[in-house]
Amino acid sequence: MQVTLKDFTKTFDDMTVIDKMNLTVEDGEMLALLGPSGCGKSTTLFAICGIHRINGGQILFGTRDVSNVPSQKRNVGVVFQNYALYPHLTVSENIAFPLSVRGDDKAKIEREVRAIAELTHIEELLARRPAQLSGGQQQRVALARALVRKPDVLLLDEPLANLDAKLRLEMRSEIRRIQLETGITAILVTHDQVEAMSMCDRIAIMNKGEILQIATPTDMYRAPVNKFVAGFLGNPPIVMLEGKASGDGRFIVNGGAGLPLPSRLANIPGDTPLSLGVRPEHFGAAGASQVSGTITFVEPQGRETLFDVTLADGVVLRSIQPAREDVALGHKVAWPLDAEKLLAFDATGQAV
Amino acid sequence: MTRNFSAWPIYALLGILSAPLAVMYLFLVIDTFTNAPPGSLIPNEFTFHHWRFLWDASVTGDVWGPTATTFLFATTMVVIVLAVSSTAGYAISRLNLPFRRFFLSGIMVMHAFPSVTLIIGVFLVLQFAGLYNTLIGVILVKASLMLPFGVWIMKGFYDQVPWEIEMAGVQDGASRFTVWRRLILPQVTPGLLSLGIFAFIDGWSEFMLPRILAPSANFQVLSTYLNVVSDPNSTTYNFNLFKSVGLFYTLPILVLFAVFQNRLMNIFGGGTKG
Amino acid sequence: MRTRTSLLGLGFVSPALALLFAFFLMPVVLTTVFAFTNMSTATGITGGSHVITGNLLRDLGNAGIDNDVITALGEASFSVTSETLAAAADAGVEPRFLGEIEARLMGQNFEDARSFESALKSLPSRPTRIRELKLATEPFERSILNTRYASRADMEAAITSMAPDAPAETISTIAEASYTGWRWIDGGNFQTLLDRPETIRIVLNTVFYVAATLAFNVFVGLFLAITTFYLPKTGAGFFSVLWLLPRITPVVLYAVMWKWFTWDNGFLYVIAEQLGLPAFNYMKGSVPTAWATIILVNGFVGASFGMILFSGALRAIPIQQLWASEVDGASRWQQIRQIILPQLRWPILFVTSYQTLSLLSSYEQIWLTTNGGPGSTTTVWALEAFNTALNNYTGNLEYGMGAAMALILVAVGLVLSILYLRMFRFDELVNKPRIEF
């Protein structure tokens, strides 16, 4: 089922948090609403599932306008951050609840609960109570309960935030597998770029109540529309250098030396204020230009090592490379910079 | 707990301060089973004599009738308080109501407000409503005077149920009533139990309302019964007997208190009646 | 956007609203209204009727009402109407005789008993015995004296029929004076309170009672909370249960226990006797001991309130703070004064303000123990209001006056409780519903 937001507007006590937002989620697609806390992504989710009333615009499921339809009649499945399992009911009663509310007969409920439990791999947990489950198991139960009545849309509100690192990895692929198997349209709300990139077909990145860019994860990583998106995606984060174009295809860092610009920007006029974004993986691996400096920080991460390199003029670049021990703190190094992959932004922060 | 200080000076101080209470409660129990010679406090005789009022109605009049009435009084009131508080508490905790803030402030003012000052007004209301001197009138008044407390306590319990449970229920297609009935109410049963026990003890102990609002009614509760029985101005007053009747009257409360002490502490602390 | 009112919510609050309206709001309204009346047992509660009594006539005469009118009102008359005939039939007058009366005398009026009797004697089937004849006349007697008229208009009509010549103003004055129900007396009750010499005494008693009991409650509550905080679990548990007992003990039994403790031949009495100290009924025998008794009776109940709240606040203090202070070499007293007490500031303020209000209005324990005695030395405002309105041994309960006294407490209570609400920011506990549908 396609989900469309048209000029969606939401205010709280006269404060407009989302103003005329437009978004289309294609049928069967999994889309991430990614953004820092307070950016309006959860508000959007709550509006879609019918917990919040919208103040303007429309929400369409397919062609049906659900803007004024209460949650009970929207047929949306939601997985909450804290799972919101009913503590006094067993797992199977939890999953059966949406069906029993609907008035399905016992045999059908039994059958459906079995089927969904099989899909989510929780058959052996059905008799337990939520308090007896691990975080990952609770997550699966919440997913099963959200899916059991075959909703048109599945909404996931920070579903992995309460899990420890190892489980998070496991559930990431589990949720994606289940979404693909059921073919349901899903919206994932998260502040974690890794989750968004690894689980979703497309990402809508939000800040301050606005969608900045909607794109596939790779496109967004490679070609962010502005500085915010560039900074939000990528770990370790991109290094932003403020400066201006030299006029001959180079970039002058404020109060310092120059760095090469990508060739597509060769014709940019001199003195144009620019921000140059250097991702750590684009410095120290390959590239035409050489940049030399002193290693001022080393952070071994096991498989990789992260270096800070301070250039002669005080500019600090970051580099991530496969683990190496041949260089150490204080060493002088000259590493290649992949100028073609550098990102440049104008004074307003938009990509150029 | 910090252990760097010795405990005995504290015990001594506490002991002195608590002595009157200890003496009164100790002798409350001892005196019902013993006799002491005149002018002495130390019992010299063990006896069940003081308890004969239980089977011999000629001692103080029938005690079982008032006991039954007291039970009826307390349980009816508990049912009303629980039913009304659990619904109103939910509404002001969770539902969209006009003047919700105002209503809640009103509840809090009424809660802090000393309701005994209203007794004259309540008396007049009952007179006008024709409920003066009736059991149902006293029950309604007692339950109503407890309501601000009950609603306040229940609101507190509802506030602690995560909103997500409620949201999940709504998403699962349940109406708000079903959500309340099947999902939320089970989460606040500890609250209902505490409030119920508290209200029962309060109703069981109530003296003023039956005494004032139903003085010449054809029923008696144990409090008014004990009050009539234990008149020390009577020529043959007998504290051993008074205490036996009193202990009999208080026994259910003591049992409830012993069993549910921790729950009651929450209510005593959270609900600010004192 | 406006969130829609939840019908379920309205349904859920309406029982509470109905009960609170009936037993909170209405009592406040009625207390306020009747504080300005002279309502008492004599006037009744639901309103009175109009009656002219002999006493009233005398008073009216003294007040300058025309003597002719008063004489006219004092007289009886006899009239034959369908009503009086029915009354006579009920009284058992012989039917044939009654038939003749109806046939011959219907609609006639007789100024006095003699003329009516002579008219009756002229009837064929009159009773032979004089006594019977006199009995038969009685139902026909119409006197305004001691007859109840439901409304003022009825009374005025009756007066007009008895004294047709009376001026309208006089009729109105008499009708007004004949009302037996309660009347508006404006601030009369409050004026009386101001004029009474006891008022100041009761106010002072109340202030003393509240201040002394409050001090006991707060200090003992603090003491109990802090000491039990330092004790091992079993010891602390024993004392907190002991101090909680008065709170759950029914007040009647609690009063009996105190009576035993302080009464003639009671516990203190026997001890004092054995020690050669003055032994008497401490509860009622002297003013200082009576005061001590009621302060302790209330204090032993109230202290546990402070104990519970303070203990809760104490447990909320991070234990590391105490360990740290001990490592820093603080003595126990320094620890209490410099670490614990400052953190109990708000609970102490709360207990103080909350109990001020409840002590101001409480009288149950006093009623059941000293009952304000000896004399009225321990009578507080709330007890006096209650006694005036509802518990007066002379039998005439002055509801209006009692309501006036209660109204003062109600006003103080409302102001203080709203003040506390603001002070402790209880209104911030209100959260907006998060489901907007």
JSON list of C-alpha atoms in Angstrom, two decimals, chain C residues 66-209:
[
{"chain": "C", "resi": 66, "resn": "ASP", "atom": "CA", "xyz": [-54.50, 48.29, 65.99]},
{"chain": "C", "resi": 67, "resn": "ASN", "atom": "CA", "xyz": [-56.30, 46.64, 68.89]},
{"chain": "C", "resi": 68, "resn": "ASP", "atom": "CA", "xyz": [-59.52, 46.08, 66.91]},
{"chain": "C", "resi": 69, "resn": "VAL", "atom": "CA", "xyz": [-57.64, 43.99, 64.39]},
{"chain": "C", "resi": 70, "resn": "ILE", "atom": "CA", "xyz": [-56.03, 41.96, 67.12]},
{"chain": "C", "resi": 71, "resn": "THR", "atom": "CA", "xyz": [-59.36, 41.33, 68.83]},
{"chain": "C", "resi": 72, "resn": "ALA", "atom": "CA", "xyz": [-60.89, 40.34, 65.51]},
{"chain": "C", "resi": 73, "resn": "LEU", "atom": "CA", "xyz": [-58.09, 37.89, 64.85]},
{"chain": "C", "resi": 74, "resn": "GLY", "atom": "CA", "xyz": [-58.48, 36.41, 68.30]},
{"chain": "C", "resi": 75, "resn": "GLU", "atom": "CA", "xyz": [-62.15, 35.58, 67.76]},
{"chain": "C", "resi": 76, "resn": "ALA", "atom": "CA", "xyz": [-63.56, 32.38, 66.47]},
{"chain": "C", "resi": 77, "resn": "SER", "atom": "CA", "xyz": [-66.44, 32.10, 64.00]},
{"chain": "C", "resi": 78, "resn": "PHE", "atom": "CA", "xyz": [-68.58, 29.27, 62.76]},
{"chain": "C", "resi": 79, "resn": "SER", "atom": "CA", "xyz": [-69.40, 28.71, 59.13]},
{"chain": "C", "resi": 80, "resn": "VAL", "atom": "CA", "xyz": [-71.14, 25.96, 57.23]},
{"chain": "C", "resi": 81, "resn": "THR", "atom": "CA", "xyz": [-69.19, 25.11, 54.11]},
{"chain": "C", "resi": 82, "resn": "SER", "atom": "CA", "xyz": [-68.56, 21.92, 52.24]},
{"chain": "C", "resi": 83, "resn": "GLU", "atom": "CA", "xyz": [-65.16, 21.69, 53.99]},
{"chain": "C", "resi": 84, "resn": "THR", "atom": "CA", "xyz": [-66.52, 22.08, 57.49]},
{"chain": "C", "resi": 85, "resn": "LEU", "atom": "CA", "xyz": [-69.33, 19.63, 56.67]},
{"chain": "C", "resi": 86, "resn": "ALA", "atom": "CA", "xyz": [-66.74, 17.09, 55.58]},
{"chain": "C", "resi": 87, "resn": "ALA", "atom": "CA", "xyz": [-64.80, 17.72, 58.80]},
{"chain": "C", "resi": 88, "resn": "ALA", "atom": "CA", "xyz": [-67.97, 17.19, 60.80]},
{"chain": "C", "resi": 89, "resn": "ALA", "atom": "CA", "xyz": [-68.69, 13.94, 58.98]},
{"chain": "C", "resi": 90, "resn": "ASP", "atom": "CA", "xyz": [-65.16, 12.78, 59.85]},
{"chain": "C", "resi": 91, "resn": "ALA", "atom": "CA", "xyz": [-65.74, 13.76, 63.46]},
{"chain": "C", "resi": 92, "resn": "GLY", "atom": "CA", "xyz": [-68.74, 11.38, 63.57]},
{"chain": "C", "resi": 93, "resn": "VAL", "atom": "CA", "xyz": [-71.65, 13.78, 63.65]},
{"chain": "C", "resi": 94, "resn": "GLU", "atom": "CA", "xyz": [-74.88, 11.94, 62.97]},
{"chain": "C", "resi": 95, "resn": "PRO", "atom": "CA", "xyz": [-75.56, 11.89, 59.19]},
{"chain": "C", "resi": 96, "resn": "ARG", "atom": "CA", "xyz": [-79.22, 12.88, 59.29]},
{"chain": "C", "resi": 97, "resn": "PHE", "atom": "CA", "xyz": [-78.49, 15.87, 61.48]},
{"chain": "C", "resi": 98, "resn": "LEU", "atom": "CA", "xyz": [-75.64, 16.74, 59.14]},
{"chain": "C", "resi": 99, "resn": "GLY", "atom": "CA", "xyz": [-77.99, 16.53, 56.17]},
{"chain": "C", "resi": 100, "resn": "GLU", "atom": "CA", "xyz": [-80.30, 19.03, 57.78]},
{"chain": "C", "resi": 101, "resn": "ILE", "atom": "CA", "xyz": [-77.43, 21.38, 58.55]},
{"chain": "C", "resi": 102, "resn": "GLU", "atom": "CA", "xyz": [-76.37, 21.22, 54.94]},
{"chain": "C", "resi": 103, "resn": "ALA", "atom": "CA", "xyz": [-79.87, 21.77, 53.65]},
{"chain": "C", "resi": 104, "resn": "ARG", "atom": "CA", "xyz": [-80.78, 24.71, 55.88]},
{"chain": "C", "resi": 105, "resn": "LEU", "atom": "CA", "xyz": [-77.60, 26.46, 56.96]},
{"chain": "C", "resi": 106, "resn": "MET", "atom": "CA", "xyz": [-75.25, 25.99, 54.00]},
{"chain": "C", "resi": 107, "resn": "GLY", "atom": "CA", "xyz": [-73.12, 29.06, 53.38]},
{"chain": "C", "resi": 108, "resn": "GLN", "atom": "CA", "xyz": [-74.06, 30.83, 56.61]},
{"chain": "C", "resi": 109, "resn": "ASN", "atom": "CA", "xyz": [-71.64, 32.40, 59.06]},
{"chain": "C", "resi": 110, "resn": "PHE", "atom": "CA", "xyz": [-72.09, 32.80, 62.80]},
{"chain": "C", "resi": 111, "resn": "GLU", "atom": "CA", "xyz": [-70.16, 35.32, 64.83]},
{"chain": "C", "resi": 112, "resn": "ASP", "atom": "CA", "xyz": [-69.94, 33.24, 67.98]},
{"chain": "C", "resi": 113, "resn": "ALA", "atom": "CA", "xyz": [-70.71, 29.84, 69.45]},
{"chain": "C", "resi": 114, "resn": "ARG", "atom": "CA", "xyz": [-73.99, 30.87, 71.03]},
{"chain": "C", "resi": 115, "resn": "SER", "atom": "CA", "xyz": [-75.69, 32.02, 67.84]},
{"chain": "C", "resi": 116, "resn": "PHE", "atom": "CA", "xyz": [-74.52, 28.90, 65.97]},
{"chain": "C", "resi": 117, "resn": "GLU", "atom": "CA", "xyz": [-75.80, 26.64, 68.73]},
{"chain": "C", "resi": 118, "resn": "SER", "atom": "CA", "xyz": [-79.19, 28.30, 68.76]},
{"chain": "C", "resi": 119, "resn": "ALA", "atom": "CA", "xyz": [-79.38, 27.86, 65.00]},
{"chain": "C", "resi": 120, "resn": "LEU", "atom": "CA", "xyz": [-78.60, 24.18, 65.43]},
{"chain": "C", "resi": 121, "resn": "LYS", "atom": "CA", "xyz": [-81.20, 23.81, 68.15]},
{"chain": "C", "resi": 122, "resn": "SER", "atom": "CA", "xyz": [-83.84, 24.85, 65.68]},
{"chain": "C", "resi": 123, "resn": "LEU", "atom": "CA", "xyz": [-83.14, 21.81, 63.52]},
{"chain": "C", "resi": 124, "resn": "PRO", "atom": "CA", "xyz": [-85.56, 18.84, 63.82]},
{"chain": "C", "resi": 125, "resn": "SER", "atom": "CA", "xyz": [-83.05, 16.03, 64.35]},
{"chain": "C", "resi": 126, "resn": "ARG", "atom": "CA", "xyz": [-80.78, 17.91, 66.77]},
{"chain": "C", "resi": 127, "resn": "PRO", "atom": "CA", "xyz": [-79.09, 15.78, 69.42]},
{"chain": "C", "resi": 128, "resn": "THR", "atom": "CA", "xyz": [-80.88, 15.72, 72.71]},
{"chain": "C", "resi": 129, "resn": "ARG", "atom": "CA", "xyz": [-77.86, 16.08, 74.88]},
{"chain": "C", "resi": 130, "resn": "ILE", "atom": "CA", "xyz": [-76.11, 19.45, 75.12]},
{"chain": "C", "resi": 131, "resn": "ARG", "atom": "CA", "xyz": [-72.70, 17.84, 75.21]},
{"chain": "C", "resi": 132, "resn": "GLU", "atom": "CA", "xyz": [-73.30, 16.18, 71.86]},
{"chain": "C", "resi": 133, "resn": "LEU", "atom": "CA", "xyz": [-74.53, 19.42, 70.42]},
{"chain": "C", "resi": 134, "resn": "LYS", "atom": "CA", "xyz": [-71.39, 21.21, 71.56]},
{"chain": "C", "resi": 135, "resn": "LEU", "atom": "CA", "xyz": [-69.26, 18.44, 70.06]},
{"chain": "C", "resi": 136, "resn": "ALA", "atom": "CA", "xyz": [-71.13, 18.82, 66.80]},
{"chain": "C", "resi": 137, "resn": "THR", "atom": "CA", "xyz": [-70.38, 22.54, 66.65]},
{"chain": "C", "resi": 138, "resn": "GLU", "atom": "CA", "xyz": [-66.63, 22.11, 66.98]},
{"chain": "C", "resi": 139, "resn": "PRO", "atom": "CA", "xyz": [-65.88, 20.99, 63.42]},
{"chain": "C", "resi": 140, "resn": "PHE", "atom": "CA", "xyz": [-67.59, 24.14, 62.13]},
{"chain": "C", "resi": 141, "resn": "GLU", "atom": "CA", "xyz": [-65.40, 26.44, 64.15]},
{"chain": "C", "resi": 142, "resn": "ARG", "atom": "CA", "xyz": [-63.12, 28.58, 62.01]},
{"chain": "C", "resi": 143, "resn": "SER", "atom": "CA", "xyz": [-60.44, 30.35, 63.93]},
{"chain": "C", "resi": 144, "resn": "ILE", "atom": "CA", "xyz": [-57.34, 31.89, 62.52]},
{"chain": "C", "resi": 145, "resn": "LEU", "atom": "CA", "xyz": [-55.60, 31.29, 65.83]},
{"chain": "C", "resi": 146, "resn": "ASN", "atom": "CA", "xyz": [-53.18, 28.33, 65.72]},
{"chain": "C", "resi": 147, "resn": "THR", "atom": "CA", "xyz": [-54.22, 27.37, 62.20]},
{"chain": "C", "resi": 148, "resn": "ARG", "atom": "CA", "xyz": [-51.35, 26.59, 59.82]},
{"chain": "C", "resi": 149, "resn": "TYR", "atom": "CA", "xyz": [-51.44, 28.24, 56.43]},
{"chain": "C", "resi": 150, "resn": "ALA", "atom": "CA", "xyz": [-49.03, 26.92, 53.86]},
{"chain": "C", "resi": 151, "resn": "SER", "atom": "CA", "xyz": [-48.47, 30.16, 52.03]},
{"chain": "C", "resi": 152, "resn": "ARG", "atom": "CA", "xyz": [-48.42, 33.81, 52.88]},
{"chain": "C", "resi": 153, "resn": "ALA", "atom": "CA", "xyz": [-51.29, 34.50, 50.47]},
{"chain": "C", "resi": 154, "resn": "ASP", "atom": "CA", "xyz": [-53.50, 32.03, 52.35]},
{"chain": "C", "resi": 155, "resn": "MET", "atom": "CA", "xyz": [-52.66, 33.73, 55.61]},
{"chain": "C", "resi": 156, "resn": "GLU", "atom": "CA", "xyz": [-53.42, 37.17, 54.22]},
{"chain": "C", "resi": 157, "resn": "ALA", "atom": "CA", "xyz": [-56.74, 35.92, 52.88]},
{"chain": "C", "resi": 158, "resn": "ALA", "atom": "CA", "xyz": [-57.59, 34.46, 56.27]},
{"chain": "C", "resi": 159, "resn": "ILE", "atom": "CA", "xyz": [-56.69, 37.68, 58.05]},
{"chain": "C", "resi": 160, "resn": "THR", "atom": "CA", "xyz": [-58.80, 39.66, 55.59]},
{"chain": "C", "resi": 161, "resn": "SER", "atom": "CA", "xyz": [-61.78, 37.42, 56.20]},
{"chain": "C", "resi": 162, "resn": "MET", "atom": "CA", "xyz": [-61.44, 37.80, 59.97]},
{"chain": "C", "resi": 163, "resn": "ALA", "atom": "CA", "xyz": [-60.68, 41.49, 60.00]},
{"chain": "C", "resi": 164, "resn": "PRO", "atom": "CA", "xyz": [-62.05, 42.95, 56.78]},
{"chain": "C", "resi": 165, "resn": "ASP", "atom": "CA", "xyz": [-61.42, 46.53, 57.89]},
{"chain": "C", "resi": 166, "resn": "ALA", "atom": "CA", "xyz": [-57.71, 46.11, 58.55]},
{"chain": "C", "resi": 167, "resn": "PRO", "atom": "CA", "xyz": [-55.46, 48.18, 56.27]},
{"chain": "C", "resi": 168, "resn": "ALA", "atom": "CA", "xyz": [-53.39, 46.22, 53.75]},
{"chain": "C", "resi": 169, "resn": "GLU", "atom": "CA", "xyz": [-50.16, 47.30, 55.42]},
{"chain": "C", "resi": 170, "resn": "THR", "atom": "CA", "xyz": [-51.22, 45.85, 58.75]},
{"chain": "C", "resi": 171, "resn": "ILE", "atom": "CA", "xyz": [-52.29, 42.60, 57.09]},
{"chain": "C", "resi": 172, "resn": "SER", "atom": "CA", "xyz": [-48.93, 42.32, 55.43]},
{"chain": "C", "resi": 173, "resn": "THR", "atom": "CA", "xyz": [-47.08, 43.01, 58.69]},
{"chain": "C", "resi": 174, "resn": "ILE", "atom": "CA", "xyz": [-49.08, 40.37, 60.54]},
{"chain": "C", "resi": 175, "resn": "ALA", "atom": "CA", "xyz": [-48.64, 37.80, 57.76]},
{"chain": "C", "resi": 176, "resn": "GLU", "atom": "CA", "xyz": [-44.90, 38.46, 57.76]},
{"chain": "C", "resi": 177, "resn": "ALA", "atom": "CA", "xyz": [-44.67, 38.09, 61.51]},
{"chain": "C", "resi": 178, "resn": "SER", "atom": "CA", "xyz": [-46.65, 34.86, 61.44]},
{"chain": "C", "resi": 179, "resn": "TYR", "atom": "CA", "xyz": [-43.92, 33.05, 59.44]},
{"chain": "C", "resi": 180, "resn": "THR", "atom": "CA", "xyz": [-42.41, 30.17, 61.43]},
{"chain": "C", "resi": 181, "resn": "GLY", "atom": "CA", "xyz": [-39.57, 29.16, 59.05]},
{"chain": "C", "resi": 182, "resn": "TRP", "atom": "CA", "xyz": [-36.03, 30.47, 58.86]},
{"chain": "C", "resi": 183, "resn": "ARG", "atom": "CA", "xyz": [-35.38, 34.00, 57.70]},
{"chain": "C", "resi": 184, "resn": "TRP", "atom": "CA", "xyz": [-32.55, 35.96, 56.16]},
{"chain": "C", "resi": 185, "resn": "ILE", "atom": "CA", "xyz": [-30.76, 37.88, 58.82]},
{"chain": "C", "resi": 186, "resn": "ASP", "atom": "CA", "xyz": [-27.90, 39.17, 56.67]},
{"chain": "C", "resi": 187, "resn": "GLY", "atom": "CA", "xyz": [-24.74, 39.30, 58.74]},
{"chain": "C", "resi": 188, "resn": "GLY", "atom": "CA", "xyz": [-26.59, 38.76, 62.00]},
{"chain": "C", "resi": 189, "resn": "ASN", "atom": "CA", "xyz": [-24.76, 35.55, 62.86]},
{"chain": "C", "resi": 190, "resn": "PHE", "atom": "CA", "xyz": [-21.38, 37.12, 62.26]},
{"chain": "C", "resi": 191, "resn": "GLN", "atom": "CA", "xyz": [-22.37, 40.15, 64.32]},
{"chain": "C", "resi": 192, "resn": "THR", "atom": "CA", "xyz": [-23.38, 37.84, 67.14]},
{"chain": "C", "resi": 193, "resn": "LEU", "atom": "CA", "xyz": [-20.04, 36.06, 66.91]},
{"chain": "C", "resi": 194, "resn": "LEU", "atom": "CA", "xyz": [-18.23, 39.38, 67.12]},
{"chain": "C", "resi": 195, "resn": "ASP", "atom": "CA", "xyz": [-20.27, 40.44, 70.12]},
{"chain": "C", "resi": 196, "resn": "ARG", "atom": "CA", "xyz": [-19.90, 37.21, 72.06]},
{"chain": "C", "resi": 197, "resn": "PRO", "atom": "CA", "xyz": [-17.16, 37.29, 74.66]},
{"chain": "C", "resi": 198, "resn": "GLU", "atom": "CA", "xyz": [-16.43, 33.54, 74.17]},
{"chain": "C", "resi": 199, "resn": "THR", "atom": "CA", "xyz": [-15.43, 34.05, 70.55]},
{"chain": "C", "resi": 200, "resn": "ILE", "atom": "CA", "xyz": [-12.02, 35.44, 71.31]},
{"chain": "C", "resi": 201, "resn": "ARG", "atom": "CA", "xyz": [-11.44, 32.67, 73.81]},
{"chain": "C", "resi": 202, "resn": "ILE", "atom": "CA", "xyz": [-12.26, 30.00, 71.25]},
{"chain": "C", "resi": 203, "resn": "VAL", "atom": "CA", "xyz": [-10.04, 31.63, 68.65]},
{"chain": "C", "resi": 204, "resn": "LEU", "atom": "CA", "xyz": [-7.13, 31.68, 71.08]},
{"chain": "C", "resi": 205, "resn": "ASN", "atom": "CA", "xyz": [-7.80, 28.06, 72.02]},
{"chain": "C", "resi": 206, "resn": "THR", "atom": "CA", "xyz": [-7.76, 27.11, 68.35]},
{"chain": "C", "resi": 207, "resn": "VAL", "atom": "CA", "xyz": [-4.50, 28.90, 67.69]},
{"chain": "C", "resi": 208, "resn": "PHE", "atom": "CA", "xyz": [-2.88, 27.30, 70.70]},
{"chain": "C", "resi": 209, "resn": "TYR", "atom": "CA", "xyz": [-4.19, 23.84, 69.82]}
]
